[in-house]
């Protein structure tokens, strides 16, 4: 059986960016609902960076960009 293939995405939350998510929880909930698994997160000043993964074969649906 071939190894599992993953797709990854990185997104950020910053409360001082008008086009950012309204909260880190909103970002996490949106990705989780789309089948993404949180791999890691980091903080640099006011910016939180999140890395997610899901199997490459997972159903793709539209997601609000953050």
XYZ file of N, CA and C in Angstrom:
198
model
N 0.852 -1.180 0.000
C 0.000 0.000 0.000
C 0.897 1.243 0.000
N 0.624 2.211 -0.894
C 1.464 3.410 -0.948
C 1.303 4.255 0.315
N 2.325 5.038 0.635
C 2.227 5.890 1.825
C 1.132 6.947 1.660
N 0.568 7.345 2.793
C -0.483 8.370 2.793
C 0.086 9.694 2.300
N -0.632 10.338 1.400
C -0.238 11.668 0.926
C -1.046 12.712 1.681
N -0.404 13.795 2.043
C -1.046 14.859 2.812
C -0.971 16.174 2.049
N -1.966 16.987 2.240
C -1.877 18.376 1.792
C -1.801 19.232 3.047
N -1.082 20.329 2.942
C -0.860 21.213 4.087
C -1.302 22.630 3.732
N -1.676 23.363 4.754
C -2.023 24.770 4.580
C -1.547 25.532 5.823
N -1.134 26.754 5.598
C -0.713 27.647 6.684
C -1.629 28.862 6.646
N -2.135 29.254 7.799
C -2.978 30.442 7.884
C -2.601 31.202 9.150
N -2.943 32.476 9.192
C -2.571 33.311 10.333
C -3.779 34.059 10.882
N -3.643 34.433 12.137
C -4.616 35.297 12.801
C -3.857 36.468 13.406
N -4.330 37.671 13.140
C -3.768 38.880 13.738
C -4.927 39.823 14.033
N -5.144 40.165 15.312
C -6.299 41.009 15.660
C -6.230 42.416 15.081
N -5.073 42.831 14.590
C -4.924 44.185 14.058
C -5.022 44.238 12.540
N -5.311 43.108 11.897
C -5.509 43.090 10.453
C -7.005 43.019 10.169
N -7.535 43.992 9.444
C -8.983 44.025 9.212
C -9.504 42.824 8.431
N -8.676 42.189 7.613
C -9.145 41.037 6.834
C -8.816 39.706 7.514
N -8.375 39.764 8.772
C -8.055 38.556 9.515
C -9.332 37.909 10.044
N -9.208 36.701 10.533
C -10.324 36.015 11.186
C -10.744 36.835 12.406
N -11.984 36.669 12.862
C -12.438 37.443 14.020
C -11.851 36.917 15.327
N -11.399 35.638 15.337
C -10.760 35.070 16.525
C -9.984 33.818 16.119
N -9.008 33.413 16.931
C -8.314 32.153 16.640
C -9.278 30.964 16.630
N -10.286 30.993 17.504
C -11.258 29.899 17.549
C -12.044 29.792 16.242
N -12.388 30.931 15.644
C -13.103 30.916 14.365
C -12.245 30.239 13.299
N -10.970 30.579 13.257
C -10.049 29.975 12.302
C -9.950 28.465 12.525
N -9.721 28.054 13.775
C -9.592 26.629 14.093
C -10.872 25.863 13.772
N -12.032 26.424 14.112
C -13.310 25.766 13.851
C -13.554 25.600 12.350
N -13.216 26.623 11.565
C -13.438 26.557 10.114
C -12.584 25.459 9.480
N -11.336 25.384 9.855
C -10.469 24.349 9.287
C -10.883 22.956 9.768
N -11.219 22.834 11.033
C -11.643 21.547 11.574
C -12.891 21.048 10.860
N -13.836 21.928 10.601
C -15.069 21.552 9.918
C -14.799 21.077 8.494
N -13.690 21.508 7.926
C -13.316 21.122 6.568
C -12.403 19.896 6.534
N -12.197 19.269 7.697
C -11.402 18.047 7.737
C -9.919 18.238 7.975
N -9.509 19.451 8.303
C -8.097 19.727 8.555
C -7.736 19.394 9.998
N -6.510 18.908 10.197
C -5.975 18.585 11.524
C -4.858 19.576 11.843
N -4.909 20.180 13.014
C -3.873 21.121 13.420
C -2.578 20.356 13.668
N -1.505 20.778 13.001
C -0.196 20.139 13.142
C 0.667 20.926 14.127
N 0.678 22.241 13.970
C 1.470 23.079 14.871
C 0.957 24.510 14.823
N 1.382 25.280 15.805
C 1.068 26.702 15.809
C 2.223 27.439 16.489
N 2.352 28.711 16.151
C 3.393 29.527 16.760
C 2.878 30.952 16.907
N 3.556 31.706 17.742
C 3.179 33.096 17.989
C 4.395 33.974 17.777
N 4.186 35.060 17.026
C 5.239 36.033 16.791
C 4.611 37.403 17.000
N 4.766 37.932 18.182
C 4.109 39.198 18.507
C 2.609 39.002 18.542
N 1.870 39.777 17.736
C 0.410 39.691 17.695
C -0.093 38.643 16.709
N 0.801 38.053 15.907
C 0.396 37.119 14.863
C 0.515 35.671 15.321
N -0.586 34.943 15.190
C -0.591 33.503 15.450
C -0.581 32.799 14.100
N 0.322 31.841 13.940
C 0.425 31.079 12.700
C 0.038 29.634 12.980
N -0.827 29.082 12.138
C -1.326 27.717 12.298
C -0.986 26.901 11.066
N -0.536 25.666 11.277
C -0.252 24.735 10.183
C -1.215 23.562 10.325
N -1.916 23.258 9.232
C -2.894 22.182 9.211
C -2.536 21.167 8.137
N -3.041 19.926 8.311
C -2.879 18.904 7.276
C -4.165 18.092 7.189
N -4.350 17.448 6.030
C -5.434 16.482 5.840
C -5.006 15.550 4.705
N -5.597 14.366 4.662
C -5.265 13.456 3.563
C -5.538 14.121 2.218
N -4.662 13.905 1.270
C -4.790 14.546 -0.040
C -6.084 14.166 -0.737
N -6.661 13.043 -0.380
C -7.896 12.601 -1.018
C -9.151 13.148 -0.344
N -8.980 13.955 0.717
C -10.148 14.482 1.447
C -10.995 15.362 0.533
N -12.300 15.331 0.774
C -13.223 16.152 -0.015
C -12.891 17.619 0.186
N -12.815 18.322 -0.909
C -12.516 19.747 -0.835
C -13.821 20.533 -0.875
N -13.928 21.491 0.009
C -15.087 22.376 -0.010
C -14.584 23.800 0.099
N -15.460 24.729 -0.194
C -15.040 26.123 -0.120
C -14.829 26.516 1.330
N -13.852 27.356 1.540
C -13.504 27.814 2.879
C -13.244 29.302 2.796
N -13.699 30.007 3.774
C -13.430 31.439 3.821
C -11.947 31.650 3.987
N -11.353 32.465 3.150
C -9.915 32.733 3.301
C -9.726 33.756 4.390
N -8.678 33.570 5.154
C -8.438 34.437 6.286
C -7.431 35.462 6.102
